[in-house]
Tab-separated table of C-alpha atoms (C1' of nucleotides) in Angstrom:
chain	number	residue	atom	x	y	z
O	1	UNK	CA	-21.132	3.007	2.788
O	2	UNK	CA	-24.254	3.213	1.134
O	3	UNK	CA	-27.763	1.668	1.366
O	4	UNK	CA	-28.049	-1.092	-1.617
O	5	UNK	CA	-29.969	-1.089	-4.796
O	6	UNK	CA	-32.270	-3.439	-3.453
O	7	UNK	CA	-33.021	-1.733	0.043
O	8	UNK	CA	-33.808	1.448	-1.972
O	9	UNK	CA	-36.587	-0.096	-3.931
O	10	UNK	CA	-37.841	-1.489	-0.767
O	11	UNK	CA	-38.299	1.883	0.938
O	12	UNK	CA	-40.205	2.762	-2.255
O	13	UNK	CA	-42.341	-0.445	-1.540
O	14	UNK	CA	-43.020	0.715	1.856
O	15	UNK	CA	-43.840	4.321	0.726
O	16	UNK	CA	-46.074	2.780	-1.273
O	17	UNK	CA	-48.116	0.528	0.783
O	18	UNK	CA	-47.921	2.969	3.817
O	19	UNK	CA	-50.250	5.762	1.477
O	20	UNK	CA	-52.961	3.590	0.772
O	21	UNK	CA	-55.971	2.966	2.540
O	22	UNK	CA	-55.321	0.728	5.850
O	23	UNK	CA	-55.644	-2.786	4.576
O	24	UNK	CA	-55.745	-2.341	0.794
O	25	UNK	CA	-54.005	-5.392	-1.010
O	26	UNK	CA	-51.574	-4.994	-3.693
O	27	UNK	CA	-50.759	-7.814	-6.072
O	28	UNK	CA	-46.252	-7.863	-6.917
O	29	UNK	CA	-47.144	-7.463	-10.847
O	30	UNK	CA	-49.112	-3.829	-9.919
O	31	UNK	CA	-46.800	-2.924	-7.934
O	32	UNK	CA	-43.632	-3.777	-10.161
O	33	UNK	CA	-45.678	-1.786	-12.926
O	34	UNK	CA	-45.924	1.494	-10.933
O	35	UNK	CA	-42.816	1.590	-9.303
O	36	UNK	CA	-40.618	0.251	-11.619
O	37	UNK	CA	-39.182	-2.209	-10.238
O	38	UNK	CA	-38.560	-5.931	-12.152
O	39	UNK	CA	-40.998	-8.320	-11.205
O	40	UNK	CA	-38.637	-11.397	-10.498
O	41	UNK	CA	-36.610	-8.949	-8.623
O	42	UNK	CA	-39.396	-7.382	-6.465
O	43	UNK	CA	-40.505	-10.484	-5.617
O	44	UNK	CA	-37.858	-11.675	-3.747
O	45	UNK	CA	-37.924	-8.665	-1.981
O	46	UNK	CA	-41.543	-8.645	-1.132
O	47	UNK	CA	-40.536	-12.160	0.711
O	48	UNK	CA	-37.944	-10.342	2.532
O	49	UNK	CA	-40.525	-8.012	3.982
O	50	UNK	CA	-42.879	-10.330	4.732
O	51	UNK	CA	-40.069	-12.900	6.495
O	52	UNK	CA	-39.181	-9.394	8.493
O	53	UNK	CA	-43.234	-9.023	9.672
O	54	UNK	CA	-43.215	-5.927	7.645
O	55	UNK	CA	-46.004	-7.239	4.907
O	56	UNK	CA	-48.122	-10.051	4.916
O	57	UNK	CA	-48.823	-11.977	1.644
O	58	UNK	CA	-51.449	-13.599	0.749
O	59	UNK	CA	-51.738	-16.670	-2.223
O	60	UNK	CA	-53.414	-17.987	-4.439
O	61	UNK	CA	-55.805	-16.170	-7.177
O	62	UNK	CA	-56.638	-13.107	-6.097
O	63	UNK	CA	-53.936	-12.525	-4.143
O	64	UNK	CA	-51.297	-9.794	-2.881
O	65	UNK	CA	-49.200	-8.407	-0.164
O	66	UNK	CA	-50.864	-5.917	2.615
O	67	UNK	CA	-49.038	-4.450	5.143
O	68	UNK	CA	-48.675	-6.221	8.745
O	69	UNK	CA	-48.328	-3.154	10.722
O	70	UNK	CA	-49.090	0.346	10.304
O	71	UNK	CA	-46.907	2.792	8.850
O	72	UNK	CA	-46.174	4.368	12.538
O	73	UNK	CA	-44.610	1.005	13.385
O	74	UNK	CA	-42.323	0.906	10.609
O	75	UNK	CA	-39.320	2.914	10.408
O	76	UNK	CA	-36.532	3.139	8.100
O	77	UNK	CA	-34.142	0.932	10.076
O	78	UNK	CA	-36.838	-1.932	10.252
O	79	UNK	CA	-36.921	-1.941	6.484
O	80	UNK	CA	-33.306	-1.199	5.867
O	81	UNK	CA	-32.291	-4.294	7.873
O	82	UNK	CA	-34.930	-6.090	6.739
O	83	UNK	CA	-33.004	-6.234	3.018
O	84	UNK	CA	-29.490	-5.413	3.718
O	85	UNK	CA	-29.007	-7.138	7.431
O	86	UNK	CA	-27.752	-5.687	10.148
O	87	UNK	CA	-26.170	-2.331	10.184
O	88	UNK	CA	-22.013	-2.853	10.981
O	89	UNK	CA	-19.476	-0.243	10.205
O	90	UNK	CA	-17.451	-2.642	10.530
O	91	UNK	CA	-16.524	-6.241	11.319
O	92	UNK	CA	-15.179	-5.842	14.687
O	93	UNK	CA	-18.568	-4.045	16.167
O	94	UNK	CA	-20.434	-7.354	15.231
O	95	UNK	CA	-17.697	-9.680	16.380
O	96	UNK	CA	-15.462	-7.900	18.943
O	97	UNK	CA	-13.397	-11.245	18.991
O	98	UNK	CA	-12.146	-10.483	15.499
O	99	UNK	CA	-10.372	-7.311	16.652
O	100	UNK	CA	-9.093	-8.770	20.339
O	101	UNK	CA	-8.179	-11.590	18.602
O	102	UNK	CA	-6.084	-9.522	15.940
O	103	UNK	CA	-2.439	-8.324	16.874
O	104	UNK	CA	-3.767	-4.785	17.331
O	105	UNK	CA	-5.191	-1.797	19.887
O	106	UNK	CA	-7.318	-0.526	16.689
O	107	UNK	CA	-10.261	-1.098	19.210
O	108	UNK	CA	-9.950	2.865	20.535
O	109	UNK	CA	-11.261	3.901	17.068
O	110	UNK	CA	-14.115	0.698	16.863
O	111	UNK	CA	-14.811	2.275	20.138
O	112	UNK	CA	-15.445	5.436	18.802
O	113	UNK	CA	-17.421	4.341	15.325
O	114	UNK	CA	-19.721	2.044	18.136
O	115	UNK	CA	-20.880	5.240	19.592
O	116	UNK	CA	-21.255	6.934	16.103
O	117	UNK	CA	-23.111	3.446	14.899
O	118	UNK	CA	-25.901	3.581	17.899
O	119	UNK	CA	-26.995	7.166	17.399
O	120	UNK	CA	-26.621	6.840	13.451
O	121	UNK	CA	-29.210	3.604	14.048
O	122	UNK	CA	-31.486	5.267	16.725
O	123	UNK	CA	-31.901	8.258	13.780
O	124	UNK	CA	-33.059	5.446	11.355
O	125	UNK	CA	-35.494	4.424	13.915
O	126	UNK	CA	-36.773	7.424	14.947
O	127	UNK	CA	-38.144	7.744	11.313
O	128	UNK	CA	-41.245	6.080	10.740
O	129	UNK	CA	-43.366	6.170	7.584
O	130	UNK	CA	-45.992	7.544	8.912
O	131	UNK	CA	-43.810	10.585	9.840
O	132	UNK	CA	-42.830	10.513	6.068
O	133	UNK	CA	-46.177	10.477	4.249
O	134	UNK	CA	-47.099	13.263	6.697
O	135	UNK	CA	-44.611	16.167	5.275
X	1	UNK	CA	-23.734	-0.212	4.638
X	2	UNK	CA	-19.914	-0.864	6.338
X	3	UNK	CA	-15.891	0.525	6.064
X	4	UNK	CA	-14.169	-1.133	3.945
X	5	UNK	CA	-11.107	-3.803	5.371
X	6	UNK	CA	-8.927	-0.807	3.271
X	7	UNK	CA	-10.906	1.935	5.089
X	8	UNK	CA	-10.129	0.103	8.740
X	9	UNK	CA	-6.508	-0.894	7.638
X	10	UNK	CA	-6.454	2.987	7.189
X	11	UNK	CA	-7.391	3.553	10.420
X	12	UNK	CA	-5.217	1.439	12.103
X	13	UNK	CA	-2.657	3.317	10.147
X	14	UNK	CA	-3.309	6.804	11.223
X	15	UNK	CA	-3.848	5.608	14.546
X	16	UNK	CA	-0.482	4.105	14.708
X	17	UNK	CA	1.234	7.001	13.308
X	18	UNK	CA	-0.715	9.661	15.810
X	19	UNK	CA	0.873	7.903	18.723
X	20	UNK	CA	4.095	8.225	17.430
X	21	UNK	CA	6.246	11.182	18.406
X	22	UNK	CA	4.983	14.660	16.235
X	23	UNK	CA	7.121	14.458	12.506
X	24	UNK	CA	8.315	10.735	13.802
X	25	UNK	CA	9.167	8.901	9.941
X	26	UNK	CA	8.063	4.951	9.348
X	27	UNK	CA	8.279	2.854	6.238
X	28	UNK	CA	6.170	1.052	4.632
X	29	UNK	CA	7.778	-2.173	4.962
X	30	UNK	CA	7.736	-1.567	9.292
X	31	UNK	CA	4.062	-0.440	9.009
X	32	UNK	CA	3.095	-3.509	7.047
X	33	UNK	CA	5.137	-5.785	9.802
X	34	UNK	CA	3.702	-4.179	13.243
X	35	UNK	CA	0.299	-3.700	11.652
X	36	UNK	CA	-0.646	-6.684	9.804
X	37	UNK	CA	-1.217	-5.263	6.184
X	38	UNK	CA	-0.137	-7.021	3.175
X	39	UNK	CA	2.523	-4.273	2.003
X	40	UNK	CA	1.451	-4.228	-1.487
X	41	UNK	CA	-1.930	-3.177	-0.257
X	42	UNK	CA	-0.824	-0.847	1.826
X	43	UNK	CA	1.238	0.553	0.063
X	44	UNK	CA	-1.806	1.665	-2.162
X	45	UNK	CA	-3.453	2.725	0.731
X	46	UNK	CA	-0.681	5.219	1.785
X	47	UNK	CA	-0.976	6.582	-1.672
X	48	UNK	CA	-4.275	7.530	-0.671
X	49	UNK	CA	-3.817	9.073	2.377
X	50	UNK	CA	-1.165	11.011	1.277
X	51	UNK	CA	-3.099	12.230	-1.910
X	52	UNK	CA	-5.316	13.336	0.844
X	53	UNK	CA	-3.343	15.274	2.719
X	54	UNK	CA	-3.518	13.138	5.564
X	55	UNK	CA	0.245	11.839	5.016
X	56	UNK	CA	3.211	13.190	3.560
X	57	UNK	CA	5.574	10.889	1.703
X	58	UNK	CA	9.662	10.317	1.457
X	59	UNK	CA	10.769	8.695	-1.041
X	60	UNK	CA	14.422	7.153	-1.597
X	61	UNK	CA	16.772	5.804	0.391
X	62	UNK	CA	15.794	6.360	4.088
X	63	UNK	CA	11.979	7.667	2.734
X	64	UNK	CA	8.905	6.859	4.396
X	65	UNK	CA	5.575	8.408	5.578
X	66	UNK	CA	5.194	11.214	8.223
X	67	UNK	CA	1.415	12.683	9.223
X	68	UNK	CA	1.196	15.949	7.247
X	69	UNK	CA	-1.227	16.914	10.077
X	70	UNK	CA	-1.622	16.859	13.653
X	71	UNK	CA	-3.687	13.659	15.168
X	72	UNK	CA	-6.179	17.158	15.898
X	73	UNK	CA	-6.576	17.963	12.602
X	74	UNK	CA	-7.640	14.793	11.518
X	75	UNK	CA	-10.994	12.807	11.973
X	76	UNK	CA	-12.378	9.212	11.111
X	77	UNK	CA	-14.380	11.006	8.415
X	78	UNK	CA	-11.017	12.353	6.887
X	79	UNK	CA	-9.771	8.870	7.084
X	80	UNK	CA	-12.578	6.857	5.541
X	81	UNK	CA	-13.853	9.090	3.111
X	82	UNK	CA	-10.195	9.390	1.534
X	83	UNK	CA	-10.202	6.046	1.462
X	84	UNK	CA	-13.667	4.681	-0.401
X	85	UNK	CA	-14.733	7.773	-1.350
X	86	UNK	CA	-17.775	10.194	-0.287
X	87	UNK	CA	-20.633	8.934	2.174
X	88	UNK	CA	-23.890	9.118	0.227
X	89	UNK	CA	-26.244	6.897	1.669
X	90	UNK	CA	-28.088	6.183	-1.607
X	91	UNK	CA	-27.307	7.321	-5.300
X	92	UNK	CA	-30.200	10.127	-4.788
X	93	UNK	CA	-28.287	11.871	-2.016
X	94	UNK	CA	-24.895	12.283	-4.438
X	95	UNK	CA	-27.257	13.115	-7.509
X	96	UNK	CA	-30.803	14.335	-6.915
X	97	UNK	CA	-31.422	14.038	-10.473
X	98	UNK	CA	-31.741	10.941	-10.318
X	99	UNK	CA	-34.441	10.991	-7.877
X	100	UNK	CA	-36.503	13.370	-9.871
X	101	UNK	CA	-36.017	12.177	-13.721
X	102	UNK	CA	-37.363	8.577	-11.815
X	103	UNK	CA	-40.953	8.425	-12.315
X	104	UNK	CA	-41.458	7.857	-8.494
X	105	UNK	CA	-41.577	10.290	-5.305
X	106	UNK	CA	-39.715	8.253	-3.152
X	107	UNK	CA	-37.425	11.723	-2.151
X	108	UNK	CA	-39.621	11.834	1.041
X	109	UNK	CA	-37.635	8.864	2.189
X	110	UNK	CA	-34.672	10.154	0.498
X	111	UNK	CA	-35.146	13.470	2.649
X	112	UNK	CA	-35.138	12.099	5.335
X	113	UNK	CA	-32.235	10.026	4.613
X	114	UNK	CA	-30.508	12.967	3.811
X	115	UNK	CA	-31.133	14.562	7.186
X	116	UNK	CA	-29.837	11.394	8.648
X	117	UNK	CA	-27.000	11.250	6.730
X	118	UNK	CA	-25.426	14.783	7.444
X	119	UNK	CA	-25.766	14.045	11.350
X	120	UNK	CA	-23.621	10.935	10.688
X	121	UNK	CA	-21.139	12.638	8.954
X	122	UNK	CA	-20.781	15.489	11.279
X	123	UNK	CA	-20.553	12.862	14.170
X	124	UNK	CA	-17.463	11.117	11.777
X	125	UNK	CA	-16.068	14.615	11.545
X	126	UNK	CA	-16.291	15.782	15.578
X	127	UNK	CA	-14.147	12.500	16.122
X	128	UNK	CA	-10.163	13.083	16.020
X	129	UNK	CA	-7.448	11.232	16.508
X	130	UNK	CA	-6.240	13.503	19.249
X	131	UNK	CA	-9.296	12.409	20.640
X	132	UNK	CA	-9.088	8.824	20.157
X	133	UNK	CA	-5.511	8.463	21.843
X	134	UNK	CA	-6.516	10.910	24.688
X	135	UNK	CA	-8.603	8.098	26.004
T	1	DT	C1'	28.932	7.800	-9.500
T	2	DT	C1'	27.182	3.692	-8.497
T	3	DT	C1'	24.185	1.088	-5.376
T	4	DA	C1'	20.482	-0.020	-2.665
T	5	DA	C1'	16.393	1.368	-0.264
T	6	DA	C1'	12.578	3.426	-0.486
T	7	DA	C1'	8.059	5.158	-2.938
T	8	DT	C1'	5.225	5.125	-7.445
T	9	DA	C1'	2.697	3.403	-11.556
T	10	DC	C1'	0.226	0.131	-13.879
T	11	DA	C1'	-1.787	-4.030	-14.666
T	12	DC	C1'	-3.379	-8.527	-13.430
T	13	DG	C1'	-6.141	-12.290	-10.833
T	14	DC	C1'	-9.261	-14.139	-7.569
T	15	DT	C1'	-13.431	-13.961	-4.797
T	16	DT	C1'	-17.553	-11.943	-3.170
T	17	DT	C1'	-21.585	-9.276	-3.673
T	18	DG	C1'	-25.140	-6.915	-6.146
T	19	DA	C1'	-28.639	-7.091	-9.468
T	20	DG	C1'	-31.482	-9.440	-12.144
T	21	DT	C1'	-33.449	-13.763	-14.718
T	22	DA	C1'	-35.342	-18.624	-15.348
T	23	DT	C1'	-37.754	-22.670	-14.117
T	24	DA	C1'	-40.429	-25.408	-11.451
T	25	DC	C1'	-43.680	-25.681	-7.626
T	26	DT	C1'	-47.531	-24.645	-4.256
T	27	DT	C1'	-51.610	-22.400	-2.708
T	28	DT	C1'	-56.195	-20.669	-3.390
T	29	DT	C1'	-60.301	-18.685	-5.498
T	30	DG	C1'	-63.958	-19.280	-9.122
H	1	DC	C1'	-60.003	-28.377	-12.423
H	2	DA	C1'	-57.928	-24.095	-14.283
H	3	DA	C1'	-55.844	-19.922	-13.745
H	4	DA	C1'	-53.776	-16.448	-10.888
H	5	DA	C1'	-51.332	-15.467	-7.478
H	6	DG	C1'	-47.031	-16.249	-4.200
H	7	DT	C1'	-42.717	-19.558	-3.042
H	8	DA	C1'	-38.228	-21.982	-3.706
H	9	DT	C1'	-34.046	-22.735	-5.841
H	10	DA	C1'	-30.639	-21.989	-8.826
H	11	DC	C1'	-28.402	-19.564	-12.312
H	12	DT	C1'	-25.952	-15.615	-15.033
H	13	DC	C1'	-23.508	-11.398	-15.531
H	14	DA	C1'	-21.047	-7.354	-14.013
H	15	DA	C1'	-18.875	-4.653	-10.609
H	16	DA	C1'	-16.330	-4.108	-6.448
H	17	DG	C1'	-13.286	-5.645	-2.879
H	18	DC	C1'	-8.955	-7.469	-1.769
H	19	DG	C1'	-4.671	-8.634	-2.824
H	20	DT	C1'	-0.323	-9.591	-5.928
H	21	DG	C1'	3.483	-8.843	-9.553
H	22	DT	C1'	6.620	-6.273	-12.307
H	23	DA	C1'	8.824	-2.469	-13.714
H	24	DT	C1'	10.122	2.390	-12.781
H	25	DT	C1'	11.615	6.562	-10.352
H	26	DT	C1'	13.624	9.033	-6.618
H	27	DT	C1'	17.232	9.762	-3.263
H	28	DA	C1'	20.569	9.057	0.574
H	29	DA	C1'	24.753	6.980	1.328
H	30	DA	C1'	28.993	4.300	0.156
DNA sequence: TTTAAAATACACGCTTTGAGTATACTTTTG
DNA sequence: CAAAAGTATACTCAAAGCGTGTATTTTAAA
């Protein structure tokens, strides 16, 4: 029950991004350098954010990631997901055929972790980075 | 970010036993039959729950498990976080230290996490088992 | 007092996932 | 064309999840 390794470092990408100037362009080795995050590694994630619509990259020489949106469009969930997938407690919530299908009435308590699941969700979106760099 | 198949075989089990009659005894070996768990597995599993607090065990001839509390007295936190352990959405929330000997400031996000994160729980906690059979 | 039914303890094996690395390739500016 | 960026694919290593096997201890009942 916990957010991965991976997702982590990607919130610190966002944080990142979301306190520079509007439109300022940020190559992955910089960024790996300050944040401390391995450059292979970041990489990969940087094309996860960009797949998601969160960044946009840009190639060639002279190159770099910007973000696509501005930080009061992009909330903890987007980025969250964006790495990790979508948020499940558990199998049955994402496929209710897997718990009809299966022998038991366990659905009452899916029922319950459903409701749980929205709100904890609608929390993650109701955080956007823009909120965050304003504390 | 989802319960474990242990954590939700857990559930299943308390939910089975709170619909049974108050102090009503089941072993194992019948739990693993009408609930679809590999006994060796659950067995484990039991152990857990009864470490806990959550069960009480028999052992010997004519043993078994009984709910050491009432279905009221016990919520899907209980459950789940006897099971895999404490919720801590990322490493920073169980160990702040780690935030802040980590050349970075990313505890804005992790704040906010944090905020998120105790509403979750306390939603986990406010849900019973009395609760989830009254229905 | 022996026997059998239960729980307990410990240790093993398989598979998946997380985290990170390596190599080769493509795009683009100068 | 060369160099600096991002892209694609595949690989390694370790940890965690899920489940199994074997031996041991407790206890009611014969």
């Amino acid at each position: 029950m916990k957010i991965t390794q991976e997702g982590d470092y990607a919130l610190r990408v966002v944080l990142f991004f979301s306190k520079l100037s509007p439109g300022e362009k940020i190559e992955a080795r910089v960024m790996s350098e300050s944040a401390c995050i391995p450059l292979r590694f970041l990489l990969k994630l940087l094309r996860k954010l960009t797949v998601a619509g969160i960044l946009r990259s840009c190639r060639g020489v002279g190159g770099g990631y910007i973000l696509a949106k501005s930080p009061a469009e992009i909330s903890l969930f987007d980025v969250i997901t964006a790495i990790d997938g979508p948020i499940n407690l558990n199998k049955c919530l994402y496929d209710p055929a897997l718990c009809t299908a299966a022998h038991s009435d366990i659905c009452e308590v899916h029922r319950a972790l459903g409701t749980i699941q929205d709100r904890f969700i609608k929390d993650l979106q109701s955080v956007t980075f823009e909120k965050i760099i304003a504390e």
